[in-house]
mmCIF file of C-alpha atoms in Angstrom:
data_model
loop_
_atom_site.group_PDB
_atom_site.id
_atom_site.type_symbol
_atom_site.label_atom_id
_atom_site.label_comp_id
_atom_site.label_asym_id
_atom_site.label_seq_id
_atom_site.Cartn_x
_atom_site.Cartn_y
_atom_site.Cartn_z
ATOM 1 C CA ALA A 21 91.045 111.927 87.352
ATOM 2 C CA GLN A 22 91.283 108.204 87.676
ATOM 3 C CA SER A 23 88.607 105.808 86.444
ATOM 4 C CA VAL A 24 88.112 102.052 86.368
ATOM 5 C CA THR A 25 86.290 99.630 84.080
ATOM 6 C CA GLN A 26 85.065 96.178 84.873
ATOM 7 C CA PRO A 27 84.108 94.702 81.492
ATOM 8 C CA ASP A 28 82.192 91.692 82.858
ATOM 9 C CA ILE A 29 78.840 92.403 84.449
ATOM 10 C CA HIS A 30 78.075 88.798 85.348
ATOM 11 C CA ILE A 31 80.177 85.666 85.514
ATOM 12 C CA THR A 32 78.973 82.158 86.281
ATOM 13 C CA VAL A 33 81.478 79.530 87.334
ATOM 14 C CA SER A 34 81.224 75.987 88.602
ATOM 15 C CA GLU A 35 82.348 75.253 92.120
ATOM 16 C CA GLY A 36 85.965 74.207 92.069
ATOM 17 C CA ALA A 37 86.694 75.950 88.796
ATOM 18 C CA SER A 38 89.041 78.874 88.480
ATOM 19 C CA LEU A 39 87.844 82.474 88.408
ATOM 20 C CA GLU A 40 89.270 85.601 86.846
ATOM 21 C CA LEU A 41 87.669 89.022 87.070
ATOM 22 C CA ARG A 42 88.947 91.801 84.886
ATOM 23 C CA CYS A 43 89.687 95.336 85.900
ATOM 24 C CA ASN A 44 91.133 98.092 83.756
ATOM 25 C CA TYR A 45 92.022 101.486 85.099
ATOM 26 C CA SER A 46 92.836 104.889 83.673
ATOM 27 C CA TYR A 47 95.443 106.954 85.478
ATOM 28 C CA GLY A 48 98.660 108.678 84.390
ATOM 29 C CA ALA A 49 100.904 107.185 87.051
ATOM 30 C CA THR A 50 100.857 104.194 89.293
ATOM 31 C CA PRO A 51 97.546 104.202 91.077
ATOM 32 C CA TYR A 52 96.379 102.628 94.275
ATOM 33 C CA LEU A 53 94.279 99.605 93.344
ATOM 34 C CA PHE A 54 91.784 97.714 95.485
ATOM 35 C CA TRP A 55 89.446 94.769 95.130
ATOM 36 C CA TYR A 56 86.407 94.602 97.388
ATOM 37 C CA VAL A 57 83.747 91.951 97.776
ATOM 38 C CA GLN A 58 80.113 92.619 98.744
ATOM 39 C CA SER A 59 77.996 89.682 99.788
ATOM 40 C CA PRO A 60 74.233 90.086 99.598
ATOM 41 C CA GLY A 61 73.013 92.546 102.205
ATOM 42 C CA GLN A 62 76.524 93.277 103.394
ATOM 43 C CA GLY A 63 79.015 96.066 103.287
ATOM 44 C CA LEU A 64 82.291 95.970 101.384
ATOM 45 C CA GLN A 65 85.158 93.806 102.488
ATOM 46 C CA LEU A 66 88.671 94.419 101.269
ATOM 47 C CA LEU A 67 90.160 91.426 99.445
ATOM 48 C CA LEU A 68 93.531 92.917 98.537
ATOM 49 C CA LYS A 69 95.263 96.075 97.450
ATOM 50 C CA TYR A 70 98.249 97.198 95.469
ATOM 51 C CA PHE A 71 100.355 100.364 95.905
ATOM 52 C CA SER A 72 103.849 99.396 94.731
ATOM 53 C CA GLY A 73 106.368 96.610 94.732
ATOM 54 C CA ASP A 74 105.624 93.022 93.804
ATOM 55 C CA THR A 75 103.006 93.089 91.090
ATOM 56 C CA LEU A 76 101.395 89.865 92.231
ATOM 57 C CA VAL A 77 99.383 90.535 95.347
ATOM 58 C CA GLN A 78 97.954 87.932 97.660
ATOM 59 C CA GLY A 79 94.732 88.653 99.482
ATOM 60 C CA ILE A 80 92.278 86.981 101.805
ATOM 61 C CA LYS A 81 90.023 84.038 100.975
ATOM 62 C CA GLY A 82 92.577 82.623 98.528
ATOM 63 C CA PHE A 83 92.348 85.510 96.062
ATOM 64 C CA GLU A 84 95.236 87.099 94.264
ATOM 65 C CA ALA A 85 95.577 89.898 91.731
ATOM 66 C CA GLU A 86 98.245 90.942 89.291
ATOM 67 C CA PHE A 87 99.118 94.499 88.403
ATOM 68 C CA LYS A 88 100.139 94.924 84.773
ATOM 69 C CA ARG A 89 101.193 98.424 84.007
ATOM 70 C CA SER A 90 101.520 97.793 80.266
ATOM 71 C CA GLN A 91 97.866 96.743 80.114
ATOM 72 C CA SER A 92 96.561 99.151 82.801
ATOM 73 C CA SER A 93 94.992 96.094 84.409
ATOM 74 C CA PHE A 94 94.549 94.609 87.885
ATOM 75 C CA ASN A 95 92.769 91.317 87.370
ATOM 76 C CA LEU A 96 91.523 89.255 90.284
ATOM 77 C CA ARG A 97 91.952 85.480 90.312
ATOM 78 C CA LYS A 98 91.103 82.482 92.428
ATOM 79 C CA PRO A 99 92.240 79.000 91.480
ATOM 80 C CA SER A 100 89.279 77.106 92.898
ATOM 81 C CA VAL A 101 85.976 78.776 93.649
ATOM 82 C CA HIS A 102 83.778 77.900 96.619
ATOM 83 C CA TRP A 103 80.000 78.420 96.762
ATOM 84 C CA SER A 104 80.598 81.127 99.376
ATOM 85 C CA ASP A 105 82.415 83.198 96.746
ATOM 86 C CA ALA A 106 79.128 84.089 95.121
ATOM 87 C CA ALA A 107 78.993 87.868 95.564
ATOM 88 C CA GLU A 108 79.493 91.215 93.901
ATOM 89 C CA TYR A 109 83.113 92.178 93.297
ATOM 90 C CA PHE A 110 84.256 95.756 92.903
ATOM 91 C CA CYS A 111 87.538 97.076 91.616
ATOM 92 C CA ALA A 112 88.488 100.538 92.867
ATOM 93 C CA VAL A 113 91.239 102.943 91.990
ATOM 94 C CA GLY A 114 92.751 105.754 94.015
ATOM 95 C CA ALA A 115 95.754 107.988 93.613
ATOM 96 C CA PRO A 116 98.497 109.263 95.810
ATOM 97 C CA ASN A 117 97.485 112.604 97.374
ATOM 98 C CA ASP A 118 93.909 112.090 96.288
ATOM 99 C CA TYR A 119 91.605 110.479 98.825
ATOM 100 C CA LYS A 120 88.828 109.784 96.399
ATOM 101 C CA LEU A 121 88.187 106.231 95.294
ATOM 102 C CA SER A 122 86.588 105.530 91.921
ATOM 103 C CA PHE A 123 84.696 102.267 91.730
ATOM 104 C CA GLY A 124 84.020 100.057 88.771
ATOM 105 C CA ALA A 125 80.464 98.966 87.976
ATOM 106 C CA GLY A 126 81.052 95.632 89.667
ATOM 107 C CA THR A 127 80.962 92.014 88.562
ATOM 108 C CA THR A 128 78.388 89.632 89.954
ATOM 109 C CA VAL A 129 79.762 86.095 90.444
ATOM 110 C CA THR A 130 77.387 83.160 90.515
ATOM 111 C CA VAL A 131 78.713 79.831 91.582
ATOM 112 C CA ARG A 132 76.886 76.715 90.402
ATOM 113 C CA ALA A 133 77.171 73.349 92.053
ATOM 114 C CA SER B 20 92.331 99.014 110.162
ATOM 115 C CA ALA B 21 89.368 100.813 111.705
ATOM 116 C CA VAL B 22 86.080 99.116 112.519
ATOM 117 C CA ILE B 23 82.901 100.974 111.625
ATOM 118 C CA SER B 24 79.496 100.596 113.165
ATOM 119 C CA GLN B 25 76.762 101.961 110.989
ATOM 120 C CA LYS B 26 73.097 102.209 111.836
ATOM 121 C CA PRO B 27 70.353 101.699 111.112
ATOM 122 C CA SER B 28 71.110 98.713 108.964
ATOM 123 C CA ARG B 29 67.833 99.153 107.070
ATOM 124 C CA ASP B 30 64.748 101.274 107.160
ATOM 125 C CA ILE B 31 61.519 101.783 105.289
ATOM 126 C CA CYS B 32 60.462 105.439 105.193
ATOM 127 C CA GLN B 33 57.579 107.468 103.914
ATOM 128 C CA ARG B 34 58.220 109.919 101.144
ATOM 129 C CA GLY B 35 58.735 113.455 102.313
ATOM 130 C CA THR B 36 60.368 112.419 105.612
ATOM 131 C CA SER B 37 64.055 112.422 106.590
ATOM 132 C CA LEU B 38 66.361 109.728 107.841
ATOM 133 C CA THR B 39 69.635 110.206 109.673
ATOM 134 C CA ILE B 40 72.288 107.529 109.345
ATOM 135 C CA GLN B 41 74.979 107.233 111.931
ATOM 136 C CA CYS B 42 78.561 106.037 111.524
ATOM 137 C CA GLN B 43 80.765 105.331 114.547
ATOM 138 C CA VAL B 44 84.444 104.434 114.161
ATOM 139 C CA ASP B 45 86.483 102.694 116.786
ATOM 140 C CA SER B 46 89.513 104.944 116.309
ATOM 141 C CA GLN B 47 90.130 108.546 115.368
ATOM 142 C CA VAL B 48 90.189 109.184 111.654
ATOM 143 C CA THR B 49 90.650 112.339 109.689
ATOM 144 C CA MET B 50 88.611 111.560 106.617
ATOM 145 C CA MET B 51 85.170 110.004 106.470
ATOM 146 C CA PHE B 52 83.207 109.432 103.296
ATOM 147 C CA TRP B 53 79.582 108.809 102.410
ATOM 148 C CA TYR B 54 78.594 106.747 99.412
ATOM 149 C CA ARG B 55 75.345 105.876 97.741
ATOM 150 C CA GLN B 56 74.790 102.577 95.979
ATOM 151 C CA GLN B 57 71.590 102.598 93.956
ATOM 152 C CA PRO B 58 69.966 99.243 93.172
ATOM 153 C CA GLY B 59 72.200 97.174 90.943
ATOM 154 C CA GLN B 60 74.720 99.960 90.649
ATOM 155 C CA SER B 61 78.207 100.732 91.842
ATOM 156 C CA LEU B 62 79.207 103.082 94.605
ATOM 157 C CA THR B 63 79.006 106.830 94.072
ATOM 158 C CA LEU B 64 80.712 109.250 96.420
ATOM 159 C CA ILE B 65 78.276 111.718 97.980
ATOM 160 C CA ALA B 66 80.611 113.737 100.121
ATOM 161 C CA THR B 67 83.736 113.839 102.211
ATOM 162 C CA ALA B 68 83.462 114.838 105.885
ATOM 163 C CA ASN B 69 86.395 116.202 107.831
ATOM 164 C CA GLN B 70 86.082 117.109 111.455
ATOM 165 C CA GLY B 71 85.721 120.775 112.057
ATOM 166 C CA SER B 72 84.934 121.825 108.553
ATOM 167 C CA GLU B 73 82.017 121.772 106.129
ATOM 168 C CA ALA B 74 81.573 118.583 104.136
ATOM 169 C CA THR B 75 82.729 118.629 100.548
ATOM 170 C CA TYR B 76 80.006 117.430 98.165
ATOM 171 C CA GLU B 77 80.459 115.757 94.829
ATOM 172 C CA SER B 78 78.790 116.922 91.685
ATOM 173 C CA GLY B 79 75.101 116.159 91.784
ATOM 174 C CA PHE B 80 74.795 116.135 95.580
ATOM 175 C CA VAL B 81 73.822 119.128 97.644
ATOM 176 C CA ILE B 82 73.901 119.947 101.307
ATOM 177 C CA ASP B 83 70.166 120.683 101.544
ATOM 178 C CA LYS B 84 69.374 117.162 100.446
ATOM 179 C CA PHE B 85 72.238 115.326 102.213
ATOM 180 C CA PRO B 86 73.288 117.345 105.292
ATOM 181 C CA ILE B 87 76.285 115.835 107.054
ATOM 182 C CA SER B 88 77.644 116.355 110.536
ATOM 183 C CA ARG B 89 81.133 115.503 111.735
ATOM 184 C CA PRO B 90 81.280 116.556 115.387
ATOM 185 C CA ASN B 91 84.444 114.643 116.259
ATOM 186 C CA LEU B 92 87.066 112.320 114.874
ATOM 187 C CA THR B 93 85.072 109.112 115.482
ATOM 188 C CA PHE B 94 81.534 109.975 114.392
ATOM 189 C CA SER B 95 79.528 111.275 111.500
ATOM 190 C CA THR B 96 75.928 111.404 110.356
ATOM 191 C CA LEU B 97 74.321 111.642 106.976
ATOM 192 C CA THR B 98 70.688 112.804 106.674
ATOM 193 C CA VAL B 99 68.635 111.996 103.624
ATOM 194 C CA SER B 100 66.098 114.815 103.538
ATOM 195 C CA ASN B 101 62.638 115.096 101.990
ATOM 196 C CA MET B 102 62.895 111.554 100.654
ATOM 197 C CA SER B 103 61.407 110.292 97.438
ATOM 198 C CA PRO B 104 61.394 106.730 96.062
ATOM 199 C CA GLU B 105 64.475 107.659 93.970
ATOM 200 C CA ASP B 106 66.408 107.860 97.214
ATOM 201 C CA SER B 107 65.987 104.168 97.806
ATOM 202 C CA SER B 108 69.568 102.941 97.945
ATOM 203 C CA ILE B 109 72.236 101.532 100.162
ATOM 204 C CA TYR B 110 74.156 104.233 101.930
ATOM 205 C CA LEU B 111 77.666 103.412 103.146
ATOM 206 C CA CYS B 112 80.179 105.307 105.223
ATOM 207 C CA SER B 113 83.867 104.770 104.773
ATOM 208 C CA VAL B 114 87.028 105.907 106.453
ATOM 209 C CA GLU B 115 90.546 106.242 105.249
ATOM 210 C CA TYR B 116 93.169 104.734 107.461
ATOM 211 C CA PRO B 117 96.645 106.035 106.877
ATOM 212 C CA GLY B 118 99.887 104.163 107.302
ATOM 213 C CA GLU B 119 102.631 102.638 105.248
ATOM 214 C CA GLU B 120 101.558 99.031 105.379
ATOM 215 C CA ASP B 121 97.967 99.428 106.304
ATOM 216 C CA TYR B 122 96.808 102.230 104.109
ATOM 217 C CA GLY B 123 93.355 101.783 102.685
ATOM 218 C CA TYR B 124 89.664 102.285 103.180
ATOM 219 C CA THR B 125 87.213 100.536 105.476
ATOM 220 C CA PHE B 126 83.464 100.480 104.832
ATOM 221 C CA GLY B 127 80.538 100.184 107.143
ATOM 222 C CA SER B 128 77.991 97.458 106.594
ATOM 223 C CA GLY B 129 75.617 99.918 104.953
ATOM 224 C CA THR B 130 72.093 101.222 105.459
ATOM 225 C CA ARG B 131 69.505 99.827 103.132
ATOM 226 C CA LEU B 132 66.863 102.510 102.628
ATOM 227 C CA THR B 133 63.504 101.952 101.005
ATOM 228 C CA VAL B 134 61.262 104.958 100.417
ATOM 229 C CA VAL B 135 57.575 104.270 99.862
#
């Protein structure tokens, strides 16, 4: 079964600074990978996803993620953070022919002025 | 992708009572999922609900505690039964939307449950 690790529980960044959130997965083949964001009191919103093809994926809100098979990673990045990016970020992994998603523990992002 | 309407958005309930959460989807979907998110935690899958069949529960979750209905391809309910304070969580429904370009999962806005 697939699993995912988000090593960073909490990250604080200054507004305008770059942001990188780490995600490592465990799966024997190429998984389906997702990044979701959860703002306080809200549900989950999909930022981006990767299934195959170009390993650099562009998402909404200026986010991108890069799939690195050799490192079993799918790190999320944003060049310049806005105060509205303060939220909880979840990496999730799924697999072909398996509808179950496994979520990481999440990373809380705080943006300071 | 599908749009999900989930309600109630929040509730405060007395221990020993039950709460039913509803999830309405704006299109027909085969698979619907129910998740629990305990305070400060990640999402844990409770069960998978397919129309016309019994829900499939994950380890640690049982039908008597979390009965699920799936009467048609656009609707599902999750009941949290005989509640205790440990059931205080956010409960989210999710659907899988198939397709080559669009494949993925959409989530409802969640139900924040507090048991007192």
